Short mmCIF file of C-alpha atoms and ligand atoms in Angstrom, two decimals:
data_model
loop_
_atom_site.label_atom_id
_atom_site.label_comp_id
_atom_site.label_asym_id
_atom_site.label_seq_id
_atom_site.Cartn_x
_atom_site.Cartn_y
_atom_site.Cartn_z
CA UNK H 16 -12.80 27.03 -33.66
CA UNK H 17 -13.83 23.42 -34.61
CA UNK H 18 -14.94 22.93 -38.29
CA UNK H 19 -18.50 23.92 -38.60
CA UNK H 20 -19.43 20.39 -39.58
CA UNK H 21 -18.39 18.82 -36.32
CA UNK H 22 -20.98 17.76 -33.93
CA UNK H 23 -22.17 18.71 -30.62
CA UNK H 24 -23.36 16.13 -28.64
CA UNK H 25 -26.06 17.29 -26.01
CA UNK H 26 -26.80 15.05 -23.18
CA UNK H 27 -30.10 15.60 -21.32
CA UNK H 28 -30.51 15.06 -17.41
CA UNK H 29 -33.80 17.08 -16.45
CA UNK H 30 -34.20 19.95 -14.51
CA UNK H 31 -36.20 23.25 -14.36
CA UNK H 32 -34.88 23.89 -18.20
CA UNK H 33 -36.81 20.77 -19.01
CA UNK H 34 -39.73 21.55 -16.63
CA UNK H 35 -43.59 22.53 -17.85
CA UNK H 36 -46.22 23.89 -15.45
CA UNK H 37 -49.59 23.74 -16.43
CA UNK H 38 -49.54 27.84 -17.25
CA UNK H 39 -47.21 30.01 -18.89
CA UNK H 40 -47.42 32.49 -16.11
CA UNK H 41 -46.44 29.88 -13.60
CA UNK H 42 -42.46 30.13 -12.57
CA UNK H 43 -42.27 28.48 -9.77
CA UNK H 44 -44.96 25.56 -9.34
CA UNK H 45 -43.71 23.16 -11.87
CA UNK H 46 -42.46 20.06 -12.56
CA UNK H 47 -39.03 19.42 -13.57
CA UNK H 48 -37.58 17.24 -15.91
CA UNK H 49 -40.50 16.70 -17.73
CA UNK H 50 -39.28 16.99 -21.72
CA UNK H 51 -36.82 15.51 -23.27
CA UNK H 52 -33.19 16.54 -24.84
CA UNK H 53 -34.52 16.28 -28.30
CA UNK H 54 -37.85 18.79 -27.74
CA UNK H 55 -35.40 21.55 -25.73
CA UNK H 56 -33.56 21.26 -28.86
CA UNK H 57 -36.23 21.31 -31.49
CA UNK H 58 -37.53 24.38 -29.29
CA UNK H 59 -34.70 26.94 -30.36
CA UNK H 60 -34.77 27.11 -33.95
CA UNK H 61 -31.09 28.68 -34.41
CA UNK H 62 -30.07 24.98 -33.39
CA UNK H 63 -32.47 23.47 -36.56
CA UNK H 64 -29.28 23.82 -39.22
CA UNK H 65 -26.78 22.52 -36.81
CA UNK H 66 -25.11 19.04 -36.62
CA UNK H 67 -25.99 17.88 -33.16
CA UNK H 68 -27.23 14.31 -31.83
CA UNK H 69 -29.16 14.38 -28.40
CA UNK H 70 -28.62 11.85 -25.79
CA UNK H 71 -30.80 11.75 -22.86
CA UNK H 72 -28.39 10.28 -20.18
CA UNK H 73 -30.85 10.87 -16.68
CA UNK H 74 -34.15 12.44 -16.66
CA UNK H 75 -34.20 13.71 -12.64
CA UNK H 76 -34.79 16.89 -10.79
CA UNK H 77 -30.86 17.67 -9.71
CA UNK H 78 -31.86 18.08 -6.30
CA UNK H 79 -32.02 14.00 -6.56
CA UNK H 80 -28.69 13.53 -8.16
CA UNK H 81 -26.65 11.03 -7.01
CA UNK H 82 -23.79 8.93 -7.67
CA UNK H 83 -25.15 6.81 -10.64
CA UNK H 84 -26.14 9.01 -12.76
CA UNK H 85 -22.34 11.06 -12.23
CA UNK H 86 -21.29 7.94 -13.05
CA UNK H 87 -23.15 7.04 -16.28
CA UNK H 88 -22.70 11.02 -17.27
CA UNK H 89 -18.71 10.86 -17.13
CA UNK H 90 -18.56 8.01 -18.74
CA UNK H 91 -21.38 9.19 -21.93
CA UNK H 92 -18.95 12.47 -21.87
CA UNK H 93 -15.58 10.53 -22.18
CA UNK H 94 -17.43 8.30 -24.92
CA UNK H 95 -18.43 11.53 -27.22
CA UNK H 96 -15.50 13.18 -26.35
CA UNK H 97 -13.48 9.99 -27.94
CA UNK H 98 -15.28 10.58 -31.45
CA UNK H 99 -13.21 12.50 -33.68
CA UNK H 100 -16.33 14.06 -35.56
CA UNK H 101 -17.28 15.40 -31.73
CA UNK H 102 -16.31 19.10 -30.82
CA UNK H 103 -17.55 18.97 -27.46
CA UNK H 104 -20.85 18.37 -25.60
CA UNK H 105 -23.82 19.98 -23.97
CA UNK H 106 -25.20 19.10 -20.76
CA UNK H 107 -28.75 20.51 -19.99
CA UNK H 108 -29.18 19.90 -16.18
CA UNK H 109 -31.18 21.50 -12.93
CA UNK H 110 -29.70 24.30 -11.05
CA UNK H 111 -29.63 23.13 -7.82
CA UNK H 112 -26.40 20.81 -8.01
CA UNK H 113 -25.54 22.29 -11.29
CA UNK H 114 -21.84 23.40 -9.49
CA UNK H 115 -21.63 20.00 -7.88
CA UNK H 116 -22.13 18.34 -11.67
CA UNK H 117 -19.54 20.87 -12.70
CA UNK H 118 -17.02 20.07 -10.66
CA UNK H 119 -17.13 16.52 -9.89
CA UNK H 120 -16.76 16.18 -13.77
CA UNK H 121 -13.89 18.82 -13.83
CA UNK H 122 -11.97 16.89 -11.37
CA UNK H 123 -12.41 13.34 -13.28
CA UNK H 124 -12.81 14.38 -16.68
CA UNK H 125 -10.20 17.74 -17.07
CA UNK H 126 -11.74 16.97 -21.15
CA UNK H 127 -9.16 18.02 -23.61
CA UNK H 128 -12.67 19.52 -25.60
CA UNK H 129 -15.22 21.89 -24.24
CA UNK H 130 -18.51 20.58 -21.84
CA UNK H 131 -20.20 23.40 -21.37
CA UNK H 132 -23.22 22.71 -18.47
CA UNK H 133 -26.46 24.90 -18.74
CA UNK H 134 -29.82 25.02 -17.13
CA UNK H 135 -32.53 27.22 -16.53
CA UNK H 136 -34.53 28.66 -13.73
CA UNK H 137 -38.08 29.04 -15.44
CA UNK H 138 -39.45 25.92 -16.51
CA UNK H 139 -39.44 25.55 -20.72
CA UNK H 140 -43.26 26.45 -20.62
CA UNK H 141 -42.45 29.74 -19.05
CA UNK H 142 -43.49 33.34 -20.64
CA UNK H 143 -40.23 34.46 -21.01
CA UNK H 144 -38.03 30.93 -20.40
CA UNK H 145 -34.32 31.12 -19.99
CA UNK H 146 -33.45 27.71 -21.57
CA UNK H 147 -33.65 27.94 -25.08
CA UNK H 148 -31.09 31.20 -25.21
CA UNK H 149 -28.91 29.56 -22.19
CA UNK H 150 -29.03 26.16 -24.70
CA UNK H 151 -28.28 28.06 -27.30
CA UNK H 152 -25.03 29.65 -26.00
CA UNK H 153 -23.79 26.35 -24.79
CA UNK H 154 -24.13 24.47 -27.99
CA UNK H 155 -22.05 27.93 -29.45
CA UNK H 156 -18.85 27.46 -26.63
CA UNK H 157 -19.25 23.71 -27.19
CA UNK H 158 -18.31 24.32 -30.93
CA UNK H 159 -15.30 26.47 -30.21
CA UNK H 160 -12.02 24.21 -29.19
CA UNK H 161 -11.06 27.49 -27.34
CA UNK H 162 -13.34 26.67 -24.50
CA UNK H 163 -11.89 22.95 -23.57
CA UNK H 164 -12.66 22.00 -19.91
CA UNK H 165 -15.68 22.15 -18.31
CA UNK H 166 -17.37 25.25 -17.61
CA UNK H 167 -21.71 26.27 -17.47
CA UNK H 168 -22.86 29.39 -19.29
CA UNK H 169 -26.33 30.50 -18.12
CA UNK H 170 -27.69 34.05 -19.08
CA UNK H 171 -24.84 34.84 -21.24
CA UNK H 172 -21.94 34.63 -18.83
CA UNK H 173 -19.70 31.84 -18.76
CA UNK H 174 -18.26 30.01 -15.52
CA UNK H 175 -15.68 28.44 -14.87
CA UNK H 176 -16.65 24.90 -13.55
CA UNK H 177 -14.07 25.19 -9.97
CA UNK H 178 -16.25 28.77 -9.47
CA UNK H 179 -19.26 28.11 -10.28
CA UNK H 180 -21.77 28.72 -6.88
CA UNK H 181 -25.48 29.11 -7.00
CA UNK H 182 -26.22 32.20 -5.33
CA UNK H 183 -30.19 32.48 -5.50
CA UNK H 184 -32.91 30.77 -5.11
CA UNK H 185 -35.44 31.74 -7.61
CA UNK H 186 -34.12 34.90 -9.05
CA UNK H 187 -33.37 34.43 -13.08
CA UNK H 188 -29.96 35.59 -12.39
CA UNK H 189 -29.29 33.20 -9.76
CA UNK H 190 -25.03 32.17 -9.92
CA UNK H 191 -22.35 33.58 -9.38
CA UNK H 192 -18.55 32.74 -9.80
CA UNK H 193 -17.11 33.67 -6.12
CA UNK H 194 -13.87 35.83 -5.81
CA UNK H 195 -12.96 34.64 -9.08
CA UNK H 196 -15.47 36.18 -11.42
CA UNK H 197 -17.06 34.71 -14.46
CA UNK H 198 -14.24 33.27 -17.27
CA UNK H 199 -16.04 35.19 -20.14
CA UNK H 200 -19.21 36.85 -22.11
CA UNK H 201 -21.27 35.26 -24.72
CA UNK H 202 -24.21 37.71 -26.56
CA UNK H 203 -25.62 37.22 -29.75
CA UNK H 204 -23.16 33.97 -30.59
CA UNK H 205 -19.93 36.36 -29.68
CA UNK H 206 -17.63 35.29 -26.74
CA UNK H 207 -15.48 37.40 -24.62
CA UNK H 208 -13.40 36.00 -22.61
CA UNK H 209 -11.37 37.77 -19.79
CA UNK H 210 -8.90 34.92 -18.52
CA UNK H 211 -7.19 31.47 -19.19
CA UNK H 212 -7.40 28.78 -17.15
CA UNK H 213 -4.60 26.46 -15.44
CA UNK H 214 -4.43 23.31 -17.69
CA UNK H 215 -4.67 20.85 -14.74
CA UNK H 216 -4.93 17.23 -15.34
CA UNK H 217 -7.84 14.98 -14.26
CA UNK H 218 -7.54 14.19 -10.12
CA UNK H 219 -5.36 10.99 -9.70
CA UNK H 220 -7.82 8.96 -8.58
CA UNK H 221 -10.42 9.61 -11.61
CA UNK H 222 -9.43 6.01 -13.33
CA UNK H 223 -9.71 4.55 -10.25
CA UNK H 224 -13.60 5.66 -9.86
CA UNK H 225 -15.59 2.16 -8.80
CA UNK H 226 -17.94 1.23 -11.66
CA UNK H 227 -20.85 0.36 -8.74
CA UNK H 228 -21.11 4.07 -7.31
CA UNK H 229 -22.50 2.17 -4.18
CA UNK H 230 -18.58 1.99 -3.99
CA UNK H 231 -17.63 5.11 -3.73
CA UNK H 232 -16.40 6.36 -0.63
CA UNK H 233 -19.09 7.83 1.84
CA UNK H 234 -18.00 11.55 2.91
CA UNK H 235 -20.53 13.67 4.51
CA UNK H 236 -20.85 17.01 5.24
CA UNK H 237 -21.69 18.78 8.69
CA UNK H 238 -22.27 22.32 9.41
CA UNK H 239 -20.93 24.08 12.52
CA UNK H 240 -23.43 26.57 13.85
CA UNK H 241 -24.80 27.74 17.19
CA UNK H 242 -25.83 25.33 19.28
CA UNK H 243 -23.86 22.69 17.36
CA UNK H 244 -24.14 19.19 19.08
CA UNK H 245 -21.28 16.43 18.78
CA UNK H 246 -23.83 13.89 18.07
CA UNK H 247 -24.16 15.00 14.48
CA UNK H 248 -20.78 13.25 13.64
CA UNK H 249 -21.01 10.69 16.02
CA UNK H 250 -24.03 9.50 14.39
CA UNK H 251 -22.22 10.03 11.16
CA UNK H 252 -19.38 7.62 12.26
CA UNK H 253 -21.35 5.25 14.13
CA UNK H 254 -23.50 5.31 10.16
CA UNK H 255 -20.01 4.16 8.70
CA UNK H 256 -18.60 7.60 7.20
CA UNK H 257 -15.42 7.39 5.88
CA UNK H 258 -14.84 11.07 5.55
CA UNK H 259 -16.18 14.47 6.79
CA UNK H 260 -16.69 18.26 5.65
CA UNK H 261 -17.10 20.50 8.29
CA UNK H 262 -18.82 23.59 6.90
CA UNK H 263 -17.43 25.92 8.92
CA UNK H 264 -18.40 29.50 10.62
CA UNK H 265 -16.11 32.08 9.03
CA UNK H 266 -13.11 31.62 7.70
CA UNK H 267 -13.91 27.66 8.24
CA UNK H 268 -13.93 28.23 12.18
CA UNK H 269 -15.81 24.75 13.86
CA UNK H 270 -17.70 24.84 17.12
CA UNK H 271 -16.49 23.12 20.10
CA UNK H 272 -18.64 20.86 20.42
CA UNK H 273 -17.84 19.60 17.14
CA UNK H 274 -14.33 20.25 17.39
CA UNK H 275 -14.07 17.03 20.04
CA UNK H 276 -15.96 14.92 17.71
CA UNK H 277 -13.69 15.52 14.67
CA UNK H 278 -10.75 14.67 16.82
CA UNK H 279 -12.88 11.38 17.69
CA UNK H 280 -13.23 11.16 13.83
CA UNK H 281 -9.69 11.08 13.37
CA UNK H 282 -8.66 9.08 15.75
CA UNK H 283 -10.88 6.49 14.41
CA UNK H 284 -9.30 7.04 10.91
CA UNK H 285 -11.67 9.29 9.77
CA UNK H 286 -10.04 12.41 8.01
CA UNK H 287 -11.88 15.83 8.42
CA UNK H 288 -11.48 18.80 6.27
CA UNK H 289 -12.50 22.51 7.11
CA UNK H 290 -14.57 24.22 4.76
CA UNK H 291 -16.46 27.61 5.13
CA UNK H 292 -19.94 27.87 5.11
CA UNK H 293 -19.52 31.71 3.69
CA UNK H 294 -20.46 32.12 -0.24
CA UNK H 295 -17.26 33.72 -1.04
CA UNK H 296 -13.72 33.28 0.50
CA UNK H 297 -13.20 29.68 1.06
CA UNK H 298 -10.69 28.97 4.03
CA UNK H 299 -7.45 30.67 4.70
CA UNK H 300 -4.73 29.34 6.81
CA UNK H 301 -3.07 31.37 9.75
CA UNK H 302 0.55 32.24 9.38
CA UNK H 303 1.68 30.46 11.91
CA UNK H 304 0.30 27.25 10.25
CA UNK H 305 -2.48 24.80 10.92
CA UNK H 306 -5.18 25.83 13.62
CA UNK H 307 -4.91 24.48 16.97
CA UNK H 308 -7.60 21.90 15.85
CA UNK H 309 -5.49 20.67 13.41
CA UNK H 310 -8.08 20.19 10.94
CA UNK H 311 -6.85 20.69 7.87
CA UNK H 312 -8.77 23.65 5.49
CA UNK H 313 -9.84 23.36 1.77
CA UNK H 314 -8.80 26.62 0.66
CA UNK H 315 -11.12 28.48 -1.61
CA UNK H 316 -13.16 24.93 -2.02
CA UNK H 317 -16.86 25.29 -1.22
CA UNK H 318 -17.73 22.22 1.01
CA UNK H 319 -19.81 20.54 -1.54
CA UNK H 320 -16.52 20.43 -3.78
CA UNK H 321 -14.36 19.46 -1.00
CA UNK H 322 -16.36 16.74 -0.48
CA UNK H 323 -15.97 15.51 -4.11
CA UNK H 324 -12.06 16.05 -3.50
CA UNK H 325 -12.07 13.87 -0.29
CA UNK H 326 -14.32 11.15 -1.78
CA UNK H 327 -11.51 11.19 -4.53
CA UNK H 328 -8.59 11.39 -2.15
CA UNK H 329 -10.30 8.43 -0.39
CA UNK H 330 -10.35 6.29 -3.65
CA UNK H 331 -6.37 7.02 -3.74
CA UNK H 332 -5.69 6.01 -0.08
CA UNK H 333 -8.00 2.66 -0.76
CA UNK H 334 -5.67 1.85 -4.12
CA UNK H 335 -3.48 -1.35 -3.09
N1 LIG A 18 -34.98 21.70 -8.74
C1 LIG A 18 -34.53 22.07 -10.08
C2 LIG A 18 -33.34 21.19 -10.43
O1 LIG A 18 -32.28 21.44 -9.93
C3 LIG A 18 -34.18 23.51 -10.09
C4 LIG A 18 -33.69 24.03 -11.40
O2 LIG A 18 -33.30 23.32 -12.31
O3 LIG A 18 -33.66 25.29 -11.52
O4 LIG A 18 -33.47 20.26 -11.17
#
């Protein structure tokens, strides 16, 4: 457990957690990201005592995120994490690409100190709002050196950041952490947890991550589905893409249709990984090897993270 003098640095992006609608009754028509880091804070008075400094890094419903701000919130995590007097930092953020945040900072970050992600899925001016409590367990994982790596705790479970998957749409209890299960409990400032992770170091290509995000490699992501037409990667590769995700049926099976235009894809130098549109499960490889498509799977990857994994693995084929 860090010292109880050592700071927690939260860093605000926006989202439902910082979201008001005009009545308390009103879950669902709101606005998000309306208030800033500092008033979520100043809302949960447990956090009043506490030496923390608030950052507000993006202010953006996370359905917009993109590149940039990943960019400028790795780097405003590496910088706190530098700071001896830092035990580890908060990230309040919207739930819709809360796993995507998770793991794309997982991969380039693997922090030696906790980040703990949360969000919320009433807006703060909600009867009964889910921040301040969610906020208030992340600040307490934050503290404790225990919890190093990047995880999100929302309504007092804890995820790890590779499982993380939002499983709902508006329900309060809307994630879930796959076949994995959640990494621990947290209730009334007491955490259980129920595994270790693998140390694993940051992904090769992490210090290697263009400064400009325009730079970073374009992969896209294409579901197979009935009636699947070709023309939804050639478009993509006449667009410039310089990768592809196939979300697969099943156990990351890929129409026909699209199965010729991935081979068109590769040929043109294009590399294609199979992901599975299913929640849970990922991709499993036959026995006998590769499919006959010879499209490689991404294991128990969602697409959304396999595309963060071939944007990376990209970045390491473009190094001179
Ligand atoms: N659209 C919101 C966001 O992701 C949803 C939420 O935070 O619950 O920012």
């Amino acid at each position: 457990m860090a010292s109880s003098d050592s700071k927690v640095v939260v860093l605000g992006t926006g989202g439902t957690i910082a979201g008001s609608a005009a009545t308390a009754a009103d879950s669902i028509g709101y606005r998000a990201a309306s208030l800033g880091v500092e008033a979520l804070v100043a809302a949960v008075p447990a956090l009043a005592e506490q030496p923390l400094e608030c950052l507000q890094v993006a202010q953006l419903d996370s359905k917009d995120m993109d590149f940039a701000v990943w960019q400028a919130l790795a780097a405003a995590v590496a910088q706190q994490l530098q700071r001896p007097a830092v035990a580890g930092v908060v990230i309040t953020h919207g739930t819709d690409t809360l796993e995507e945040t998770a793991y794309f900072l997982h991969r380039v970050l693997a922090p030696p100190k906790p980040v703990v992600l949360t969000a919320a899925m009433r807006p703060a001016t909600a009867l009964l709002a889910d921040g301040p409590q969610n906020l208030l367990d992340a600040v307490t994982l934050a503290r404790a050196a225990a919890w190093r790596g990047v995880q999100a705790v929302l309504g007092g479970r804890v995820y790890a950041a590779a499982d993380l998957r939002k499983r709902h749409g508006w329900h309060l209890e809307a994630f879930g952490a796959g076949d994995a299960g959640v990494l621990g409990l947290i209730q009334d400032g007491r955490v259980q947890r129920f595994r270790e992770l693998r140390a694993a170091g940051p992904h090769p290509a992490a210090a290697a991550l263009p400064a400009d995000a325009a730079q970073w490699p374009i992969v896209d992501i294409v579901v197979s589905h009935a009636g699947a037409r070709a023309e939804s990667i050639d478009a993509l590769l006449a667009a410039g893409v310089q990768g592809l995700v196939i979300a697969g049926t099943g156990n990351g099976s890929v129409h026909r249709a699209l199965l010729q235009a991935a081979q068109r894809a590769l040929a043109a130098g294009v590399p294609v990984l199979r992901a599975s549109r299913c929640l849970d499960g990922g991709v499993v490889e036959g026995a006998g090897g590769a499919l006959p498509d010879a499209l490689p799977g991404c294991g128990a990857l969602t697409p959304w993270q396999a595309r963060i994994e071939l944007m990376l693995d990209l970045l390491v084929r473009r190094a001179p």
